[in-house]
Short mmCIF file of C-alpha atoms in Angstrom, two decimals:
data_model
loop_
_atom_site.label_atom_id
_atom_site.label_comp_id
_atom_site.label_asym_id
_atom_site.label_seq_id
_atom_site.Cartn_x
_atom_site.Cartn_y
_atom_site.Cartn_z
CA UNK A 118 178.05 119.28 90.27
CA UNK A 119 175.56 119.66 87.48
CA UNK A 120 175.10 117.90 84.11
CA UNK A 121 177.04 119.32 81.36
CA UNK A 122 175.73 121.22 79.29
CA UNK A 123 175.61 119.24 76.18
CA UNK A 124 174.68 115.63 78.56
CA UNK A 125 171.24 117.78 78.96
CA UNK A 126 171.13 118.31 74.96
CA UNK A 127 171.63 114.46 73.54
CA UNK A 128 169.31 113.28 75.85
CA UNK A 129 166.32 115.71 74.87
CA UNK A 130 167.68 114.64 71.22
CA UNK A 131 167.87 111.06 72.20
CA UNK A 132 164.28 112.27 74.30
CA UNK A 133 162.85 113.61 69.87
CA UNK A 134 164.28 111.46 68.22
CA UNK A 135 162.73 107.97 69.38
CA UNK A 136 159.30 110.68 70.52
CA UNK A 137 159.70 111.29 66.25
CA UNK A 138 160.65 108.13 64.99
CA UNK A 139 157.64 105.94 66.92
CA UNK A 140 155.85 108.71 66.18
CA UNK A 141 155.76 108.97 62.43
CA UNK A 142 155.43 104.45 62.38
CA UNK A 143 152.35 104.79 64.21
CA UNK A 144 151.01 107.10 62.11
CA UNK A 145 152.06 105.77 58.71
CA UNK A 146 150.99 101.53 59.40
CA UNK A 147 147.62 101.67 58.57
CA UNK A 148 148.30 103.08 54.84
CA UNK A 149 151.35 100.35 54.51
CA UNK A 150 150.17 97.56 57.07
CA UNK A 151 148.72 94.55 57.26
CA UNK A 152 147.08 92.49 59.73
CA UNK A 153 147.47 95.12 62.05
CA UNK A 154 146.04 94.36 65.62
CA UNK A 155 146.64 97.37 68.85
CA UNK A 156 146.33 96.73 72.37
CA UNK A 157 145.46 99.46 74.82
CA UNK A 158 144.68 100.09 78.63
CA UNK A 159 144.52 102.57 81.45
CA UNK A 160 145.12 101.13 85.04
CA UNK A 161 144.89 103.00 88.42
CA UNK A 162 145.89 101.79 91.54
CA UNK A 163 146.82 102.53 94.72
CA UNK A 164 150.20 101.30 97.62
CA UNK A 165 150.67 101.41 100.73
CA UNK A 166 155.01 101.99 101.46
CA UNK A 167 155.48 101.04 105.23
CA UNK A 168 159.71 102.77 104.28
CA UNK A 169 159.21 104.93 101.55
CA UNK A 170 163.33 105.57 101.68
CA UNK A 171 164.19 102.48 103.06
CA UNK A 172 165.81 103.36 105.57
CA UNK A 173 166.62 101.89 108.77
CA UNK A 174 163.48 101.01 111.22
CA UNK A 175 165.18 103.60 114.61
CA UNK A 176 165.73 105.82 111.84
CA UNK A 177 162.22 105.14 110.17
CA UNK A 178 160.37 106.65 113.12
CA UNK A 179 162.52 109.84 113.13
CA UNK A 180 160.65 111.01 109.38
CA UNK A 181 157.66 112.40 108.47
CA UNK A 182 154.65 110.22 109.16
CA UNK A 183 156.70 107.34 109.77
CA UNK A 184 158.73 107.46 106.15
CA UNK A 185 155.15 106.18 105.09
CA UNK A 186 153.73 106.71 102.18
CA UNK A 187 150.74 106.31 99.79
CA UNK A 188 151.26 107.00 96.36
CA UNK A 189 149.18 106.77 93.08
CA UNK A 190 149.75 105.16 90.46
CA UNK A 191 147.37 106.84 87.21
CA UNK A 192 149.42 105.05 84.38
CA UNK A 193 147.85 104.49 80.06
CA UNK A 194 149.73 101.11 78.00
CA UNK A 195 149.04 100.88 74.24
CA UNK A 196 150.56 98.62 71.92
CA UNK A 197 150.46 98.17 67.55
CA UNK A 198 151.59 94.82 66.55
CA UNK A 199 151.86 94.73 61.89
CA UNK A 200 153.45 93.57 59.42
CA UNK A 201 154.85 96.54 56.23
CA UNK A 202 155.80 93.30 53.35
CA UNK A 203 158.11 91.01 54.77
CA UNK A 204 159.21 92.94 58.49
CA UNK A 205 156.74 92.46 61.72
CA UNK A 206 157.00 95.12 62.99
CA UNK A 207 155.58 95.72 67.38
CA UNK A 208 155.33 99.36 68.73
CA UNK A 209 154.47 99.56 72.50
CA UNK A 210 154.04 103.12 74.65
CA UNK A 211 153.59 103.68 78.78
CA UNK A 212 152.83 106.51 80.04
CA UNK A 213 152.13 107.18 83.59
CA UNK A 214 151.82 109.88 86.62
CA UNK A 215 153.09 109.01 90.35
CA UNK A 216 151.60 111.01 93.10
CA UNK A 217 152.21 110.87 96.75
CA UNK A 218 150.06 112.11 99.86
CA UNK A 219 152.95 113.12 102.26
CA UNK A 220 155.81 113.61 100.20
CA UNK A 221 154.86 115.61 97.10
CA UNK A 222 157.83 116.38 95.96
CA UNK A 223 158.08 112.77 94.59
CA UNK A 224 155.52 113.61 91.79
CA UNK A 225 156.97 112.19 89.09
CA UNK A 226 155.97 111.66 85.58
CA UNK A 227 157.54 108.71 83.57
CA UNK A 228 157.22 107.14 80.37
CA UNK A 229 158.42 105.03 77.63
CA UNK A 230 158.71 104.11 74.74
CA UNK A 231 159.92 100.99 71.98
CA UNK A 232 159.72 99.71 68.23
CA UNK A 233 161.09 96.65 67.35
CA UNK A 234 161.08 95.13 63.80
CA UNK A 235 161.97 91.37 62.83
CA UNK A 236 162.32 90.56 58.76
CA UNK A 237 162.95 86.62 57.88
CA UNK A 238 164.71 85.31 54.69
CA UNK A 239 164.82 81.52 54.11
CA UNK A 240 168.64 81.78 55.12
CA UNK A 241 168.65 84.03 57.97
CA UNK A 242 167.13 87.14 60.44
CA UNK A 243 167.82 90.91 61.07
CA UNK A 244 166.35 91.56 64.67
CA UNK A 245 166.32 95.24 65.93
CA UNK A 246 164.41 97.20 69.28
CA UNK A 247 165.32 100.37 70.02
CA UNK A 248 163.87 102.49 73.03
CA UNK A 249 163.41 105.04 75.62
CA UNK A 250 162.99 104.94 79.15
CA UNK A 251 163.11 108.18 81.80
CA UNK A 252 161.81 106.74 84.86
CA UNK A 253 162.05 107.98 89.25
CA UNK A 254 165.16 105.51 90.91
CA UNK A 255 163.71 103.80 93.55
CA UNK A 256 165.06 104.17 97.18
CA UNK A 257 165.93 100.84 97.26
CA UNK A 258 169.15 101.93 96.15
CA UNK A 259 171.11 103.01 98.46
CA UNK A 260 172.01 107.16 98.19
CA UNK A 261 169.16 108.27 97.09
CA UNK A 262 167.52 110.39 99.27
CA UNK A 263 165.12 113.02 96.78
CA UNK A 264 163.52 112.71 94.00
CA UNK A 265 166.00 111.34 91.75
CA UNK A 266 164.51 110.75 87.08
CA UNK A 267 167.70 108.33 84.99
CA UNK A 268 167.26 108.36 81.52
CA UNK A 269 167.87 105.44 79.34
CA UNK A 270 168.08 105.26 75.43
CA UNK A 271 168.82 101.85 73.77
CA UNK A 272 169.74 100.88 70.26
CA UNK A 273 170.19 97.03 69.49
CA UNK A 274 170.72 94.35 66.46
CA UNK A 275 170.52 91.02 65.84
CA UNK A 276 171.56 88.94 63.07
CA UNK A 277 171.86 85.65 61.94
CA UNK A 278 172.44 84.02 58.84
CA UNK A 279 172.80 80.02 57.43
CA UNK A 280 175.74 78.25 57.63
CA UNK A 281 175.94 74.14 57.94
CA UNK A 282 172.41 72.76 58.24
CA UNK A 283 170.58 74.44 61.43
CA UNK A 284 174.24 76.15 62.22
CA UNK A 285 173.79 79.92 61.98
CA UNK A 286 176.93 82.54 61.62
CA UNK A 287 175.30 85.01 64.80
CA UNK A 288 176.02 88.98 65.38
CA UNK A 289 174.67 92.02 67.65
CA UNK A 290 175.51 94.78 68.04
CA UNK A 291 173.74 98.52 70.67
CA UNK A 292 174.30 101.61 71.79
CA UNK A 293 173.38 102.32 75.28
CA UNK A 294 172.64 105.90 77.04
CA UNK A 295 171.82 105.83 80.49
CA UNK A 296 172.04 109.02 82.17
CA UNK A 297 170.59 110.25 86.10
CA UNK A 298 169.68 114.18 87.60
CA UNK A 299 170.49 113.56 90.49
CA UNK A 300 174.50 115.61 92.59
CA UNK A 301 175.23 111.98 94.04
CA UNK A 302 174.62 109.83 90.97
CA UNK A 303 175.85 112.25 88.28
CA UNK A 304 179.37 110.17 87.54
CA UNK A 305 177.23 106.67 87.54
CA UNK A 306 176.16 107.40 83.75
CA UNK A 307 177.07 105.73 81.19
CA UNK A 308 177.78 105.54 77.22
CA UNK A 309 178.25 101.81 76.22
CA UNK A 310 178.60 99.88 72.93
CA UNK A 311 178.39 96.92 72.37
CA UNK A 312 178.57 93.89 70.52
CA UNK A 313 179.08 90.00 69.93
CA UNK A 314 179.37 87.15 67.15
CA UNK A 315 180.19 83.68 67.07
CA UNK A 316 178.32 80.24 65.62
CA UNK A 317 174.52 79.33 67.18
CA UNK A 318 172.38 76.47 66.90
CA UNK A 319 169.06 76.73 65.46
CA UNK A 320 166.50 73.31 65.32
CA UNK A 321 163.46 73.50 62.62
CA UNK A 322 161.43 73.86 66.41
CA UNK A 323 162.59 76.83 67.74
CA UNK A 324 165.35 75.48 69.57
CA UNK A 325 168.64 77.49 70.20
CA UNK A 326 172.61 77.62 71.76
CA UNK A 327 174.39 79.99 70.74
CA UNK A 328 178.31 80.83 71.48
CA UNK A 329 179.73 84.19 71.62
CA UNK A 330 182.23 86.19 72.38
CA UNK A 331 181.01 89.94 73.54
CA UNK A 332 182.78 92.85 74.17
CA UNK A 333 181.48 96.86 75.96
CA UNK A 334 182.79 99.57 76.42
CA UNK A 335 180.85 101.78 78.48
CA UNK A 336 181.98 105.74 78.37
CA UNK A 337 181.08 107.60 82.23
CA UNK A 338 178.96 110.76 80.86
CA UNK A 339 180.50 113.08 84.18
CA UNK A 340 183.53 113.35 86.35
CA UNK A 341 183.57 113.59 89.87
CA UNK A 342 186.30 113.89 92.37
CA UNK A 343 187.13 112.40 95.16
CA UNK A 344 189.62 111.56 97.96
CA UNK A 345 192.16 108.54 97.48
CA UNK A 346 195.61 107.34 98.57
CA UNK A 347 196.90 110.21 97.37
CA UNK A 348 193.92 113.36 97.25
CA UNK A 349 191.21 114.58 94.85
CA UNK A 350 191.57 113.18 91.96
CA UNK A 351 188.45 112.78 88.56
CA UNK A 352 186.35 110.09 88.98
CA UNK A 353 184.49 108.41 86.11
CA UNK A 354 182.51 106.04 86.02
CA UNK A 355 184.46 103.95 83.04
CA UNK A 356 185.25 100.17 81.96
CA UNK A 357 185.53 98.13 79.39
CA UNK A 358 184.02 94.16 79.58
CA UNK A 359 184.95 90.77 77.92
CA UNK A 360 182.61 87.48 77.65
CA UNK A 361 182.71 84.51 75.82
CA UNK A 362 179.05 83.38 76.46
CA UNK A 363 175.90 81.19 75.31
CA UNK A 364 172.33 82.90 75.05
CA UNK A 365 170.08 79.87 75.60
CA UNK A 366 166.63 79.14 74.40
CA UNK A 367 165.57 75.84 74.37
CA UNK A 368 162.17 74.06 75.04
CA UNK A 369 164.37 70.34 77.28
CA UNK A 370 160.56 68.77 77.42
CA UNK A 371 157.55 69.22 75.97
CA UNK A 372 157.22 71.13 79.51
CA UNK A 373 160.67 72.48 80.42
CA UNK A 374 162.15 75.37 78.86
CA UNK A 375 166.18 77.09 79.40
CA UNK A 376 165.78 80.85 78.11
CA UNK A 377 168.76 83.43 79.56
CA UNK A 378 172.99 83.83 79.18
CA UNK A 379 175.46 82.04 80.98
CA UNK A 380 179.67 82.84 80.33
CA UNK A 381 182.56 83.97 81.96
CA UNK A 382 183.09 87.86 81.77
CA UNK A 383 186.26 89.66 82.02
CA UNK A 384 184.97 93.43 83.76
CA UNK A 385 188.40 95.67 83.33
CA UNK A 386 187.59 98.90 85.21
CA UNK A 387 189.28 101.54 83.91
CA UNK A 388 188.05 104.57 86.45
CA UNK A 389 190.86 106.81 89.06
CA UNK A 390 189.96 103.53 91.27
CA UNK A 391 191.06 100.48 88.75
CA UNK A 392 189.48 97.77 90.84
CA UNK A 393 188.70 94.75 88.21
CA UNK A 394 186.79 92.02 88.60
CA UNK A 395 185.67 88.41 86.47
CA UNK A 396 183.87 85.35 87.57
CA UNK A 397 180.63 83.59 85.71
CA UNK A 398 178.59 85.89 84.52
CA UNK A 399 174.53 84.85 84.00
CA UNK A 400 170.90 86.10 83.92
CA UNK A 401 169.02 82.65 83.43
CA UNK A 402 165.52 80.74 84.13
CA UNK A 403 163.97 77.41 84.23
CA UNK A 404 160.43 77.81 83.34
CA UNK A 405 158.65 74.73 83.65
CA UNK A 406 155.00 74.09 83.51
CA UNK A 407 153.81 71.39 85.48
CA UNK A 408 150.48 71.89 84.92
CA UNK A 409 148.33 73.14 81.92
CA UNK A 410 147.67 77.15 83.97
CA UNK A 411 151.07 76.01 86.45
CA UNK A 412 153.99 78.19 85.47
CA UNK A 413 157.09 77.71 87.69
CA UNK A 414 160.24 79.66 87.52
CA UNK A 415 163.47 79.27 89.01
CA UNK A 416 166.57 82.50 88.19
CA UNK A 417 169.77 82.91 88.57
CA UNK A 418 171.89 86.22 87.73
CA UNK A 419 175.33 86.82 88.20
CA UNK A 420 177.06 89.66 87.08
CA UNK A 421 179.25 93.20 87.45
CA UNK A 422 176.49 95.91 87.38
CA UNK A 423 173.46 96.36 89.91
CA UNK A 424 169.63 94.97 88.34
CA UNK A 425 168.71 99.02 88.10
CA UNK A 426 172.27 99.72 85.70
CA UNK A 427 172.60 102.36 89.22
CA UNK A 428 176.00 101.03 89.37
CA UNK A 429 177.85 99.06 86.87
CA UNK A 430 181.29 99.53 88.03
CA UNK A 431 182.50 98.56 91.50
CA UNK A 432 180.62 95.28 91.99
CA UNK A 433 179.32 92.33 91.84
CA UNK A 434 176.07 90.99 92.28
CA UNK A 435 173.97 87.61 92.59
CA UNK A 436 171.03 86.60 93.37
CA UNK A 437 168.51 83.85 92.69
CA UNK A 438 164.74 82.94 93.11
CA UNK A 439 162.17 81.15 92.46
CA UNK A 440 158.10 82.46 91.17
CA UNK A 441 154.53 80.18 90.43
CA UNK A 442 151.84 81.46 88.37
CA UNK A 443 148.21 79.96 87.97
CA UNK A 444 145.36 80.59 86.05
CA UNK A 445 142.54 79.21 87.27
CA UNK A 446 139.22 79.52 85.43
CA UNK A 447 140.57 81.18 82.59
CA UNK A 448 139.76 84.48 84.99
CA UNK A 449 141.56 84.89 88.00
CA UNK A 450 146.00 84.10 87.98
CA UNK A 451 147.52 83.96 91.22
CA UNK A 452 151.24 84.14 91.67
CA UNK A 453 153.58 83.95 94.03
CA UNK A 454 157.73 85.21 94.48
CA UNK A 455 161.00 84.61 96.09
CA UNK A 456 163.82 85.88 96.18
CA UNK A 457 167.65 86.85 97.66
CA UNK A 458 170.08 88.57 95.89
CA UNK A 459 173.82 89.78 97.59
CA UNK A 460 175.43 92.92 96.38
CA UNK A 461 179.41 93.48 96.90
CA UNK A 462 180.64 96.79 96.71
CA UNK A 463 184.35 97.09 96.34
CA UNK A 464 184.17 100.60 96.29
CA UNK A 465 182.13 103.68 96.83
CA UNK A 466 182.35 106.94 94.99
CA UNK A 467 179.79 108.50 97.35
CA UNK A 468 181.24 107.50 100.25
CA UNK A 469 183.75 110.17 101.53
CA UNK A 470 186.83 107.82 101.25
CA UNK A 471 185.29 105.55 98.26
CA UNK A 472 188.28 102.96 99.10
CA UNK A 473 188.06 102.31 103.41
CA UNK A 474 185.20 100.75 102.64
CA UNK A 475 183.35 97.19 103.42
CA UNK A 476 180.04 97.19 101.80
CA UNK A 477 178.44 93.86 101.38
CA UNK A 478 174.03 93.32 101.23
CA UNK A 479 172.14 90.60 101.47
CA UNK A 480 168.76 91.61 100.03
CA UNK A 481 165.24 89.35 100.66
CA UNK A 482 162.27 89.75 98.67
CA UNK A 483 158.93 87.86 99.05
CA UNK A 484 155.98 89.45 96.86
CA UNK A 485 152.48 87.68 95.83
CA UNK A 486 149.54 89.17 93.83
CA UNK A 487 146.09 87.58 93.09
CA UNK A 488 144.19 89.51 90.17
CA UNK A 489 140.62 88.57 88.54
CA UNK A 490 139.24 89.70 85.14
CA UNK A 491 135.57 90.14 84.63
CA UNK A 492 133.53 89.88 81.86
CA UNK A 493 133.81 93.15 80.57
CA UNK A 494 137.44 93.79 80.38
CA UNK A 495 138.52 94.62 83.39
CA UNK A 496 141.34 93.69 86.11
CA UNK A 497 140.66 93.95 89.68
CA UNK A 498 143.62 92.97 90.94
CA UNK A 499 145.98 92.93 94.73
CA UNK A 500 149.67 91.90 95.32
CA UNK A 501 151.64 92.09 98.64
CA UNK A 502 155.29 92.65 98.87
CA UNK A 503 158.27 92.84 101.64
CA UNK A 504 161.37 93.27 101.01
CA UNK A 505 164.57 93.11 104.41
CA UNK A 506 168.41 94.54 103.35
CA UNK A 507 171.09 93.27 105.52
CA UNK A 508 174.32 95.63 105.78
CA UNK A 509 177.64 95.96 107.02
CA UNK A 510 177.18 99.81 106.26
CA UNK A 511 175.12 100.43 109.03
CA UNK A 512 172.83 103.08 107.35
CA UNK A 513 172.08 100.90 104.61
CA UNK A 514 170.14 97.75 106.47
CA UNK A 515 166.02 98.00 106.83
CA UNK A 516 163.03 95.69 106.39
CA UNK A 517 159.60 97.77 104.03
CA UNK A 518 155.99 96.31 103.09
CA UNK A 519 153.30 97.40 101.13
CA UNK A 520 150.69 96.74 99.37
CA UNK A 521 148.61 97.62 96.21
CA UNK A 522 144.98 97.77 94.78
CA UNK A 523 144.92 98.36 91.26
CA UNK A 524 142.17 97.83 88.07
CA UNK A 525 142.56 98.00 84.46
CA UNK A 526 140.41 98.41 81.57
CA UNK A 527 141.62 96.54 78.56
CA UNK A 528 140.91 97.73 74.92
CA UNK A 529 141.74 95.78 72.21
CA UNK A 530 141.04 94.30 68.30
#
């Protein structure tokens, strides 16, 4: 089903507004800013992927070039950090081109821009952010069988004010619009309004813990017809989510800190399929640095949307992992990572009978990387990634390996 004209115009207007805002701010900064700094980097990378489509081995062998692909990425990144009076401003932008050697129809230009501002007084603080992202959705989310682009606009504000001693009143509000330009997936596009409020403890050393009531409401951007027990019915990805949640940024010791959020969520599926859920919601990391240049980070995530947010209704996701990074001689970086995640789909809008589905997936990922910074601000990087998925649906298990080599040149002040 094609995207409604209003949806296309809204997406384009959002992109133009975000680019205009960032562009005007960028031009205006030098005249009004203090202590301005900037960074700029250009990179080129080549990636070999032995299973681009993320399909089972038997199916991969029947594809042209056995499903293999060589992708070239050309990317430019830049940023400006400055102050305008008492407001700290941070602008960032990225633009890149993907070039596929065997499947040029998947070539894509993607870009992202963000702006952040922080205002502090003796009694409180306000942080505002705005971002826009347009990028290809990876084949890793099943049912993505061709080039699919996603556009995401996000605006958020976090404010806090002193209440008593180190305790503060905290409030958050935000808006997100995420659209997918795919006939199969367009019904998963959403417009989300979120807000929360509560109390927090903010220590003079920078530690903080809050306890808040949070709510978000989503309206689907498009409607698709699905088969139910009583015949065809319109489906739209509407939901309401309520949570009691704690945001944590706390240094437990001099070498250990805990960051992220943890709480309990009630997910009210307001689509025609009406599959509610509830349970622990978490997105948390323990950062441990036993040696000056060694960082080990265990992570845990649980929620009711997939990592890419392509699916945000009728799914429960749990993942955990651990990563480690080490810097030697100030120039050589090593990193290792292992993660395992499960996704339980309670229905699938793309299936002929969405509710007649038993689809559970477990994905394991292993990654390793090495980078070297030369004296002339060049960085040479080599990375390896392995992913494998077990699934109760025959078409979705896969094993994939990829190797990426990249060269980056940094500029800045």
